[in-house]
Amino acid sequence: MTQTLPPAVPGQADQATPADARPSRLKLRRKLLLWSIPVLVLLLLLAVKIASVGILGNKLPGQFAARDDAAMQNTLEWIDVGNIGRGFREKFAQGDLLMLHGDVSGAYEQFKAAHEKEPSACPPRGNFALIAEKLSDGELKQGHFTKAREILSPAVDAADGDTGCFTTFPSASPDVRAFVGETPERLANKLAALKGGALTKTPDGYDYKRAPGGGIDFTEAKTGPCPYPDDEARMKECITMKDREVAQKTEAARQAQQQQEQAQQPPPDPNQP
């Protein structure tokens, strides 16, 4: 016997659809929420990280003043967690830390990076210029004139960019204040001497020609005594020749002075025993 099913009530299928779809939408929402949790956590960590960089960064100046290199290293390692990157203060502090360890070249790179990251800040500008001067002097001493000039050129630009950073340097020592305040002019003179060949060779290595007051002697450089800034071999030959000429003139002047002093002495008294 065939059983006849009752006719479908109009709209019954349509009413079942929303009830069936509701669990699916809830599942989708839960999935989306679960997928978004890692993103939310990452954003939260990023916010905490950014805040901690400022908090930790504030510790660095005091740690450097105390010469506590272990504490500085620990602070910088915490700042590096997550590889968010260092700001100019942290790069500056890393340069200070490297200076405490005697790594002048490494400190130079950090101070340079800090200055480039925040050109308006005086501490990176000052340290970059002064450490560049030290490195340049070291290269000059070894006879690496081109390298010395390459290091010094951007330092001169940095020093000239804001001379107030140097003239207002706070220090209890007047000698230190004077030395730092003269940095822009001193660096510019050294660069001019490297380009003009106002150089000499000493027992300790190559150096700038010095005037009696301690500054650079540009007397002969005005005519270009050794105008070979891009040829270190010829520059060294020229410096050797000029040094020999200066030594000969100095010796001749000494002998002339000695003869003059002897001529001015009264003749010996024959009656004296």
PDB file of C-alpha atoms in Angstrom:
ATOM      1  CA  MET A   1       0.000   0.000   0.000  1.00  0.00           C
ATOM      2  CA  THR A   2       1.352   3.222  -0.980  1.00  0.00           C
ATOM      3  CA  GLN A   3       1.514   5.878   1.736  1.00  0.00           C
ATOM      4  CA  THR A   4       0.913   9.367   0.598  1.00  0.00           C
ATOM      5  CA  LEU A   5       2.957  12.009   2.387  1.00  0.00           C
ATOM      6  CA  PRO A   6       1.164  15.110   3.495  1.00  0.00           C
ATOM      7  CA  PRO A   7       1.678  18.128   1.313  1.00  0.00           C
ATOM      8  CA  ALA A   8       4.443  20.461   2.341  1.00  0.00           C
ATOM      9  CA  VAL A   9       3.348  23.538   4.182  1.00  0.00           C
ATOM     10  CA  PRO A  10       4.298  26.654   2.203  1.00  0.00           C
ATOM     11  CA  GLY A  11       7.283  28.532   3.748  1.00  0.00           C
ATOM     12  CA  GLN A  12       8.343  25.611   5.965  1.00  0.00           C
ATOM     13  CA  ALA A  13      11.660  25.122   4.163  1.00  0.00           C
ATOM     14  CA  ASP A  14      12.351  28.835   4.281  1.00  0.00           C
ATOM     15  CA  GLN A  15      11.829  28.903   8.063  1.00  0.00           C
ATOM     16  CA  ALA A  16      14.316  26.045   8.618  1.00  0.00           C
ATOM     17  CA  THR A  17      17.113  27.729   6.714  1.00  0.00           C
ATOM     18  CA  PRO A  18      17.918  30.518   9.195  1.00  0.00           C
ATOM     19  CA  ALA A  19      17.941  28.049  12.124  1.00  0.00           C
ATOM     20  CA  ASP A  20      20.358  25.806  10.273  1.00  0.00           C
ATOM     21  CA  ALA A  21      22.583  28.709   9.188  1.00  0.00           C
ATOM     22  CA  ARG A  22      22.921  30.264  12.658  1.00  0.00           C
ATOM     23  CA  PRO A  23      25.380  27.638  14.019  1.00  0.00           C
ATOM     24  CA  SER A  24      27.483  28.009  10.877  1.00  0.00           C
ATOM     25  CA  ARG A  25      27.762  31.754  11.359  1.00  0.00           C
ATOM     26  CA  LEU A  26      28.727  31.281  15.017  1.00  0.00           C
ATOM     27  CA  LYS A  27      31.414  28.809  14.005  1.00  0.00           C
ATOM     28  CA  LEU A  28      32.719  31.309  11.449  1.00  0.00           C
ATOM     29  CA  ARG A  29      32.843  34.066  14.039  1.00  0.00           C
ATOM     30  CA  ARG A  30      34.753  31.838  16.436  1.00  0.00           C
ATOM     31  CA  LYS A  31      37.227  30.943  13.698  1.00  0.00           C
ATOM     32  CA  LEU A  32      37.721  34.589  12.786  1.00  0.00           C
ATOM     33  CA  LEU A  33      38.263  35.469  16.440  1.00  0.00           C
ATOM     34  CA  LEU A  34      40.773  32.669  16.870  1.00  0.00           C
ATOM     35  CA  TRP A  35      42.576  33.763  13.720  1.00  0.00           C
ATOM     36  CA  SER A  36      42.693  37.375  14.937  1.00  0.00           C
ATOM     37  CA  ILE A  37      44.064  36.569  18.414  1.00  0.00           C
ATOM     38  CA  PRO A  38      47.690  36.191  17.204  1.00  0.00           C
ATOM     39  CA  VAL A  39      47.393  39.521  15.403  1.00  0.00           C
ATOM     40  CA  LEU A  40      45.950  41.203  18.504  1.00  0.00           C
ATOM     41  CA  VAL A  41      48.663  39.690  20.675  1.00  0.00           C
ATOM     42  CA  LEU A  42      51.329  40.878  18.234  1.00  0.00           C
ATOM     43  CA  LEU A  43      49.895  44.401  18.265  1.00  0.00           C
ATOM     44  CA  LEU A  44      49.812  44.353  22.061  1.00  0.00           C
ATOM     45  CA  LEU A  45      53.412  43.179  22.215  1.00  0.00           C
ATOM     46  CA  LEU A  46      54.359  45.890  19.744  1.00  0.00           C
ATOM     47  CA  ALA A  47      52.729  48.530  21.944  1.00  0.00           C
ATOM     48  CA  VAL A  48      54.487  47.171  25.035  1.00  0.00           C
ATOM     49  CA  LYS A  49      57.747  46.993  23.097  1.00  0.00           C
ATOM     50  CA  ILE A  50      57.521  50.603  21.948  1.00  0.00           C
ATOM     51  CA  ALA A  51      56.750  51.746  25.488  1.00  0.00           C
ATOM     52  CA  SER A  52      59.582  49.675  26.957  1.00  0.00           C
ATOM     53  CA  VAL A  53      62.122  51.151  24.519  1.00  0.00           C
ATOM     54  CA  GLY A  54      61.448  54.568  25.979  1.00  0.00           C
ATOM     55  CA  ILE A  55      61.487  53.329  29.577  1.00  0.00           C
ATOM     56  CA  LEU A  56      64.649  51.281  29.151  1.00  0.00           C
ATOM     57  CA  GLY A  57      66.288  53.958  27.033  1.00  0.00           C
ATOM     58  CA  ASN A  58      65.942  56.417  29.895  1.00  0.00           C
ATOM     59  CA  LYS A  59      68.202  54.184  32.000  1.00  0.00           C
ATOM     60  CA  LEU A  60      71.130  54.327  29.595  1.00  0.00           C
ATOM     61  CA  PRO A  61      72.581  57.797  30.379  1.00  0.00           C
ATOM     62  CA  GLY A  62      72.850  57.018  34.094  1.00  0.00           C
ATOM     63  CA  GLN A  63      74.391  53.629  33.391  1.00  0.00           C
ATOM     64  CA  PHE A  64      77.012  55.218  31.150  1.00  0.00           C
ATOM     65  CA  ALA A  65      77.762  57.912  33.741  1.00  0.00           C
ATOM     66  CA  ALA A  66      78.383  55.108  36.242  1.00  0.00           C
ATOM     67  CA  ARG A  67      80.548  53.294  33.648  1.00  0.00           C
ATOM     68  CA  ASP A  68      78.333  50.237  34.224  1.00  0.00           C
ATOM     69  CA  ASP A  69      78.891  48.530  30.894  1.00  0.00           C
ATOM     70  CA  ALA A  70      77.221  45.294  32.049  1.00  0.00           C
ATOM     71  CA  ALA A  71      73.998  47.142  32.880  1.00  0.00           C
ATOM     72  CA  MET A  72      74.138  49.013  29.570  1.00  0.00           C
ATOM     73  CA  GLN A  73      74.587  45.771  27.666  1.00  0.00           C
ATOM     74  CA  ASN A  74      71.648  44.198  29.499  1.00  0.00           C
ATOM     75  CA  THR A  75      69.417  47.203  28.772  1.00  0.00           C
ATOM     76  CA  LEU A  76      70.311  47.198  25.090  1.00  0.00           C
ATOM     77  CA  GLU A  77      69.664  43.459  24.845  1.00  0.00           C
ATOM     78  CA  TRP A  78      66.168  43.977  26.277  1.00  0.00           C
ATOM     79  CA  ILE A  79      65.589  46.752  23.767  1.00  0.00           C
ATOM     80  CA  ASP A  80      66.621  44.381  20.982  1.00  0.00           C
ATOM     81  CA  VAL A  81      63.997  41.782  21.984  1.00  0.00           C
ATOM     82  CA  GLY A  82      61.554  41.479  19.106  1.00  0.00           C
ATOM     83  CA  ASN A  83      63.904  43.182  16.649  1.00  0.00           C
ATOM     84  CA  ILE A  84      61.798  46.343  16.600  1.00  0.00           C
ATOM     85  CA  GLY A  85      64.934  48.367  16.047  1.00  0.00           C
ATOM     86  CA  ARG A  86      66.849  50.982  17.978  1.00  0.00           C
ATOM     87  CA  GLY A  87      66.215  54.687  18.025  1.00  0.00           C
ATOM     88  CA  PHE A  88      68.963  57.279  17.970  1.00  0.00           C
ATOM     89  CA  ARG A  89      69.297  57.213  21.768  1.00  0.00           C
ATOM     90  CA  GLU A  90      69.909  53.480  21.813  1.00  0.00           C
ATOM     91  CA  LYS A  91      72.426  53.702  18.963  1.00  0.00           C
ATOM     92  CA  PHE A  92      74.124  56.529  20.821  1.00  0.00           C
ATOM     93  CA  ALA A  93      74.235  54.429  24.002  1.00  0.00           C
ATOM     94  CA  GLN A  94      75.654  51.479  22.059  1.00  0.00           C
ATOM     95  CA  GLY A  95      78.402  53.800  20.844  1.00  0.00           C
ATOM     96  CA  ASP A  96      79.110  54.832  24.431  1.00  0.00           C
ATOM     97  CA  LEU A  97      79.263  51.179  25.446  1.00  0.00           C
ATOM     98  CA  LEU A  98      81.720  50.379  22.666  1.00  0.00           C
ATOM     99  CA  MET A  99      83.865  53.317  23.745  1.00  0.00           C
ATOM    100  CA  LEU A 100      83.979  51.843  27.255  1.00  0.00           C
ATOM    101  CA  HIS A 101      85.262  48.635  25.653  1.00  0.00           C
ATOM    102  CA  GLY A 102      87.860  50.524  23.606  1.00  0.00           C
ATOM    103  CA  ASP A 103      86.190  49.818  20.251  1.00  0.00           C
ATOM    104  CA  VAL A 104      86.576  53.251  18.652  1.00  0.00           C
ATOM    105  CA  SER A 105      85.687  52.097  15.128  1.00  0.00           C
ATOM    106  CA  GLY A 106      82.511  50.394  16.308  1.00  0.00           C
ATOM    107  CA  ALA A 107      81.561  53.447  18.374  1.00  0.00           C
ATOM    108  CA  TYR A 108      82.095  55.653  15.330  1.00  0.00           C
ATOM    109  CA  GLU A 109      79.584  53.630  13.298  1.00  0.00           C
ATOM    110  CA  GLN A 110      76.983  53.841  16.075  1.00  0.00           C
ATOM    111  CA  PHE A 111      77.449  57.578  16.607  1.00  0.00           C
ATOM    112  CA  LYS A 112      77.249  58.140  12.869  1.00  0.00           C
ATOM    113  CA  ALA A 113      74.023  56.115  12.648  1.00  0.00           C
ATOM    114  CA  ALA A 114      72.564  57.988  15.635  1.00  0.00           C
ATOM    115  CA  HIS A 115      73.417  61.343  14.044  1.00  0.00           C
ATOM    116  CA  GLU A 116      71.885  60.325  10.722  1.00  0.00           C
ATOM    117  CA  LYS A 117      68.749  59.084  12.493  1.00  0.00           C
ATOM    118  CA  GLU A 118      68.292  62.300  14.502  1.00  0.00           C
ATOM    119  CA  PRO A 119      70.381  65.133  12.968  1.00  0.00           C
ATOM    120  CA  SER A 120      68.873  67.728  15.313  1.00  0.00           C
ATOM    121  CA  ALA A 121      70.225  66.028  18.457  1.00  0.00           C
ATOM    122  CA  CYS A 122      73.490  67.488  19.771  1.00  0.00           C
ATOM    123  CA  PRO A 123      75.009  64.467  21.609  1.00  0.00           C
ATOM    124  CA  PRO A 124      75.184  62.214  18.508  1.00  0.00           C
ATOM    125  CA  ARG A 125      76.459  65.121  16.406  1.00  0.00           C
ATOM    126  CA  GLY A 126      79.190  65.966  18.897  1.00  0.00           C
ATOM    127  CA  ASN A 127      80.356  62.409  19.503  1.00  0.00           C
ATOM    128  CA  PHE A 128      80.288  61.602  15.796  1.00  0.00           C
ATOM    129  CA  ALA A 129      82.488  64.604  14.974  1.00  0.00           C
ATOM    130  CA  LEU A 130      84.968  64.027  17.802  1.00  0.00           C
ATOM    131  CA  ILE A 131      85.325  60.274  17.253  1.00  0.00           C
ATOM    132  CA  ALA A 132      85.696  60.839  13.508  1.00  0.00           C
ATOM    133  CA  GLU A 133      88.526  63.255  14.278  1.00  0.00           C
ATOM    134  CA  LYS A 134      90.240  60.618  16.419  1.00  0.00           C
ATOM    135  CA  LEU A 135      89.925  57.951  13.725  1.00  0.00           C
ATOM    136  CA  SER A 136      91.092  60.349  11.023  1.00  0.00           C
ATOM    137  CA  ASP A 137      94.159  61.255  13.078  1.00  0.00           C
ATOM    138  CA  GLY A 138      94.918  57.550  13.409  1.00  0.00           C
ATOM    139  CA  GLU A 139      94.702  57.001   9.658  1.00  0.00           C
ATOM    140  CA  LEU A 140      96.898  60.041   9.026  1.00  0.00           C
ATOM    141  CA  LYS A 141      99.497  58.733  11.457  1.00  0.00           C
ATOM    142  CA  GLN A 142      99.769  55.556   9.370  1.00  0.00           C
ATOM    143  CA  GLY A 143     100.074  57.534   6.146  1.00  0.00           C
ATOM    144  CA  HIS A 144      96.563  56.706   4.926  1.00  0.00           C
ATOM    145  CA  PHE A 145      95.803  60.241   3.743  1.00  0.00           C
ATOM    146  CA  THR A 146      92.819  59.378   1.556  1.00  0.00           C
ATOM    147  CA  LYS A 147      91.115  57.384   4.304  1.00  0.00           C
ATOM    148  CA  ALA A 148      91.792  60.143   6.818  1.00  0.00           C
ATOM    149  CA  ARG A 149      90.144  62.667   4.500  1.00  0.00           C
ATOM    150  CA  GLU A 150      87.138  60.419   3.819  1.00  0.00           C
ATOM    151  CA  ILE A 151      86.475  59.996   7.539  1.00  0.00           C
ATOM    152  CA  LEU A 152      86.946  63.671   8.339  1.00  0.00           C
ATOM    153  CA  SER A 153      84.823  65.187   5.534  1.00  0.00           C
ATOM    154  CA  PRO A 154      81.364  64.191   6.900  1.00  0.00           C
ATOM    155  CA  ALA A 155      82.520  65.111  10.411  1.00  0.00           C
ATOM    156  CA  VAL A 156      83.314  68.635   9.220  1.00  0.00           C
ATOM    157  CA  ASP A 157      79.821  68.876   7.738  1.00  0.00           C
ATOM    158  CA  ALA A 158      78.314  67.660  11.013  1.00  0.00           C
ATOM    159  CA  ALA A 159      80.315  70.151  13.077  1.00  0.00           C
ATOM    160  CA  ASP A 160      79.460  73.061  10.781  1.00  0.00           C
ATOM    161  CA  GLY A 161      75.794  72.040  10.698  1.00  0.00           C
ATOM    162  CA  ASP A 162      75.186  73.233  14.263  1.00  0.00           C
ATOM    163  CA  THR A 163      78.176  74.910  15.894  1.00  0.00           C
ATOM    164  CA  GLY A 164      76.049  75.674  18.949  1.00  0.00           C
ATOM    165  CA  CYS A 165      76.227  72.007  19.934  1.00  0.00           C
ATOM    166  CA  PHE A 166      79.939  72.551  20.549  1.00  0.00           C
ATOM    167  CA  THR A 167      80.089  76.103  21.898  1.00  0.00           C
ATOM    168  CA  THR A 168      77.460  75.333  24.565  1.00  0.00           C
ATOM    169  CA  PHE A 169      78.991  72.025  25.664  1.00  0.00           C
ATOM    170  CA  PRO A 170      78.488  71.649  29.450  1.00  0.00           C
ATOM    171  CA  SER A 171      81.653  70.802  31.353  1.00  0.00           C
ATOM    172  CA  ALA A 172      83.181  71.834  34.651  1.00  0.00           C
ATOM    173  CA  SER A 173      86.598  71.988  32.966  1.00  0.00           C
ATOM    174  CA  PRO A 174      87.329  75.181  30.989  1.00  0.00           C
ATOM    175  CA  ASP A 175      89.944  73.280  28.987  1.00  0.00           C
ATOM    176  CA  VAL A 176      87.372  70.698  27.908  1.00  0.00           C
ATOM    177  CA  ARG A 177      84.845  73.409  27.034  1.00  0.00           C
ATOM    178  CA  ALA A 178      87.466  75.220  24.974  1.00  0.00           C
ATOM    179  CA  PHE A 179      88.552  72.061  23.164  1.00  0.00           C
ATOM    180  CA  VAL A 180      84.988  71.059  22.286  1.00  0.00           C
ATOM    181  CA  GLY A 181      84.052  74.614  21.335  1.00  0.00           C
ATOM    182  CA  GLU A 182      86.940  74.770  18.843  1.00  0.00           C
ATOM    183  CA  THR A 183      85.913  71.514  17.159  1.00  0.00           C
ATOM    184  CA  PRO A 184      84.259  72.971  14.012  1.00  0.00           C
ATOM    185  CA  GLU A 185      87.245  75.213  13.236  1.00  0.00           C
ATOM    186  CA  ARG A 186      89.813  72.573  14.191  1.00  0.00           C
ATOM    187  CA  LEU A 187      88.243  69.912  11.970  1.00  0.00           C
ATOM    188  CA  ALA A 188      87.923  72.321   9.051  1.00  0.00           C
ATOM    189  CA  ASN A 189      91.615  73.223   9.353  1.00  0.00           C
ATOM    190  CA  LYS A 190      92.619  69.570   9.451  1.00  0.00           C
ATOM    191  CA  LEU A 191      90.618  68.818   6.325  1.00  0.00           C
ATOM    192  CA  ALA A 192      92.215  71.786   4.555  1.00  0.00           C
ATOM    193  CA  ALA A 193      95.653  70.536   5.622  1.00  0.00           C
ATOM    194  CA  LEU A 194      94.919  67.051   4.277  1.00  0.00           C
ATOM    195  CA  LYS A 195      93.865  68.527   0.952  1.00  0.00           C
ATOM    196  CA  GLY A 196      96.673  71.090   0.798  1.00  0.00           C
ATOM    197  CA  GLY A 197      99.482  68.861   1.998  1.00  0.00           C
ATOM    198  CA  ALA A 198     100.402  70.740   5.195  1.00  0.00           C
ATOM    199  CA  LEU A 199     101.767  67.497   6.604  1.00  0.00           C
ATOM    200  CA  THR A 200     104.991  66.218   8.098  1.00  0.00           C
ATOM    201  CA  LYS A 201     106.517  62.959   9.251  1.00  0.00           C
ATOM    202  CA  THR A 202     107.483  62.546  12.889  1.00  0.00           C
ATOM    203  CA  PRO A 203     109.093  59.624  14.746  1.00  0.00           C
ATOM    204  CA  ASP A 204     105.553  58.537  15.714  1.00  0.00           C
ATOM    205  CA  GLY A 205     104.155  58.741  12.187  1.00  0.00           C
ATOM    206  CA  TYR A 206     102.613  61.374   9.940  1.00  0.00           C
ATOM    207  CA  ASP A 207     101.040  64.473  11.430  1.00  0.00           C
ATOM    208  CA  TYR A 208      99.926  67.989  10.563  1.00  0.00           C
ATOM    209  CA  LYS A 209     102.545  70.716  10.332  1.00  0.00           C
ATOM    210  CA  ARG A 210     102.325  72.550  13.625  1.00  0.00           C
ATOM    211  CA  ALA A 211     102.713  76.259  14.229  1.00  0.00           C
ATOM    212  CA  PRO A 212     104.450  77.449  17.428  1.00  0.00           C
ATOM    213  CA  GLY A 213     101.062  77.946  19.108  1.00  0.00           C
ATOM    214  CA  GLY A 214     100.002  74.362  18.432  1.00  0.00           C
ATOM    215  CA  GLY A 215      97.717  75.037  15.491  1.00  0.00           C
ATOM    216  CA  ILE A 216      98.328  73.935  11.914  1.00  0.00           C
ATOM    217  CA  ASP A 217     101.013  75.791   9.976  1.00  0.00           C
ATOM    218  CA  PHE A 218      99.647  76.713   6.556  1.00  0.00           C
ATOM    219  CA  THR A 219     102.618  78.928   5.619  1.00  0.00           C
ATOM    220  CA  GLU A 220     103.905  76.642   2.876  1.00  0.00           C
ATOM    221  CA  ALA A 221     100.528  75.081   2.169  1.00  0.00           C
ATOM    222  CA  LYS A 222      99.328  78.319   0.576  1.00  0.00           C
ATOM    223  CA  THR A 223     101.432  77.450  -2.457  1.00  0.00           C
ATOM    224  CA  GLY A 224     100.654  73.751  -2.181  1.00  0.00           C
ATOM    225  CA  PRO A 225     103.872  72.138  -0.900  1.00  0.00           C
ATOM    226  CA  CYS A 226     102.558  68.638  -1.556  1.00  0.00           C
ATOM    227  CA  PRO A 227      99.505  68.926  -3.822  1.00  0.00           C
ATOM    228  CA  TYR A 228      98.927  65.189  -4.291  1.00  0.00           C
ATOM    229  CA  PRO A 229      95.823  64.404  -2.180  1.00  0.00           C
ATOM    230  CA  ASP A 230      94.873  61.414  -4.340  1.00  0.00           C
ATOM    231  CA  ASP A 231      98.364  59.967  -4.780  1.00  0.00           C
ATOM    232  CA  GLU A 232      99.646  58.781  -1.418  1.00  0.00           C
ATOM    233  CA  ALA A 233     103.002  57.580  -2.758  1.00  0.00           C
ATOM    234  CA  ARG A 234     103.848  60.962  -4.301  1.00  0.00           C
ATOM    235  CA  MET A 235     102.478  62.702  -1.217  1.00  0.00           C
ATOM    236  CA  LYS A 236     104.858  60.750   1.022  1.00  0.00           C
ATOM    237  CA  GLU A 237     107.818  61.495  -1.262  1.00  0.00           C
ATOM    238  CA  CYS A 238     106.930  65.172  -1.254  1.00  0.00           C
ATOM    239  CA  ILE A 239     106.546  65.251   2.536  1.00  0.00           C
ATOM    240  CA  THR A 240     109.959  63.606   2.963  1.00  0.00           C
ATOM    241  CA  MET A 241     111.560  66.135   0.624  1.00  0.00           C
ATOM    242  CA  LYS A 242     109.886  69.101   2.344  1.00  0.00           C
ATOM    243  CA  ASP A 243     110.846  67.822   5.779  1.00  0.00           C
ATOM    244  CA  ARG A 244     114.456  67.547   4.629  1.00  0.00           C
ATOM    245  CA  GLU A 245     114.371  71.112   3.328  1.00  0.00           C
ATOM    246  CA  VAL A 246     112.893  72.354   6.601  1.00  0.00           C
ATOM    247  CA  ALA A 247     115.542  70.477   8.585  1.00  0.00           C
ATOM    248  CA  GLN A 248     118.314  72.012   6.475  1.00  0.00           C
ATOM    249  CA  LYS A 249     116.891  75.523   6.893  1.00  0.00           C
ATOM    250  CA  THR A 250     116.494  74.994  10.622  1.00  0.00           C
ATOM    251  CA  GLU A 251     120.078  73.787  10.973  1.00  0.00           C
ATOM    252  CA  ALA A 252     121.403  76.675   8.877  1.00  0.00           C
ATOM    253  CA  ALA A 253     119.457  79.146  11.015  1.00  0.00           C
ATOM    254  CA  ARG A 254     120.808  77.542  14.183  1.00  0.00           C
ATOM    255  CA  GLN A 255     124.392  77.788  12.984  1.00  0.00           C
ATOM    256  CA  ALA A 256     123.921  81.404  11.923  1.00  0.00           C
ATOM    257  CA  GLN A 257     122.481  82.256  15.325  1.00  0.00           C
ATOM    258  CA  GLN A 258     125.370  80.518  17.039  1.00  0.00           C
ATOM    259  CA  GLN A 259     127.931  82.422  14.965  1.00  0.00           C
ATOM    260  CA  GLN A 260     126.165  85.703  15.708  1.00  0.00           C
ATOM    261  CA  GLU A 261     126.209  85.033  19.428  1.00  0.00           C
ATOM    262  CA  GLN A 262     129.900  84.153  19.302  1.00  0.00           C
ATOM    263  CA  ALA A 263     130.680  87.350  17.379  1.00  0.00           C
ATOM    264  CA  GLN A 264     128.906  89.442  20.006  1.00  0.00           C
ATOM    265  CA  GLN A 265     130.935  87.996  22.850  1.00  0.00           C
ATOM    266  CA  PRO A 266     133.805  90.238  24.071  1.00  0.00           C
ATOM    267  CA  PRO A 267     137.313  89.025  23.288  1.00  0.00           C
ATOM    268  CA  PRO A 268     139.050  87.196  26.104  1.00  0.00           C
ATOM    269  CA  ASP A 269     141.116  89.335  28.498  1.00  0.00           C
ATOM    270  CA  PRO A 270     144.795  88.442  28.056  1.00  0.00           C
ATOM    271  CA  ASN A 271     145.474  89.425  31.677  1.00  0.00           C
ATOM    272  CA  GLN A 272     143.095  86.782  32.958  1.00  0.00           C
ATOM    273  CA  PRO A 273     144.902  83.594  33.992  1.00  0.00           C
TER     274      PRO A 273
END
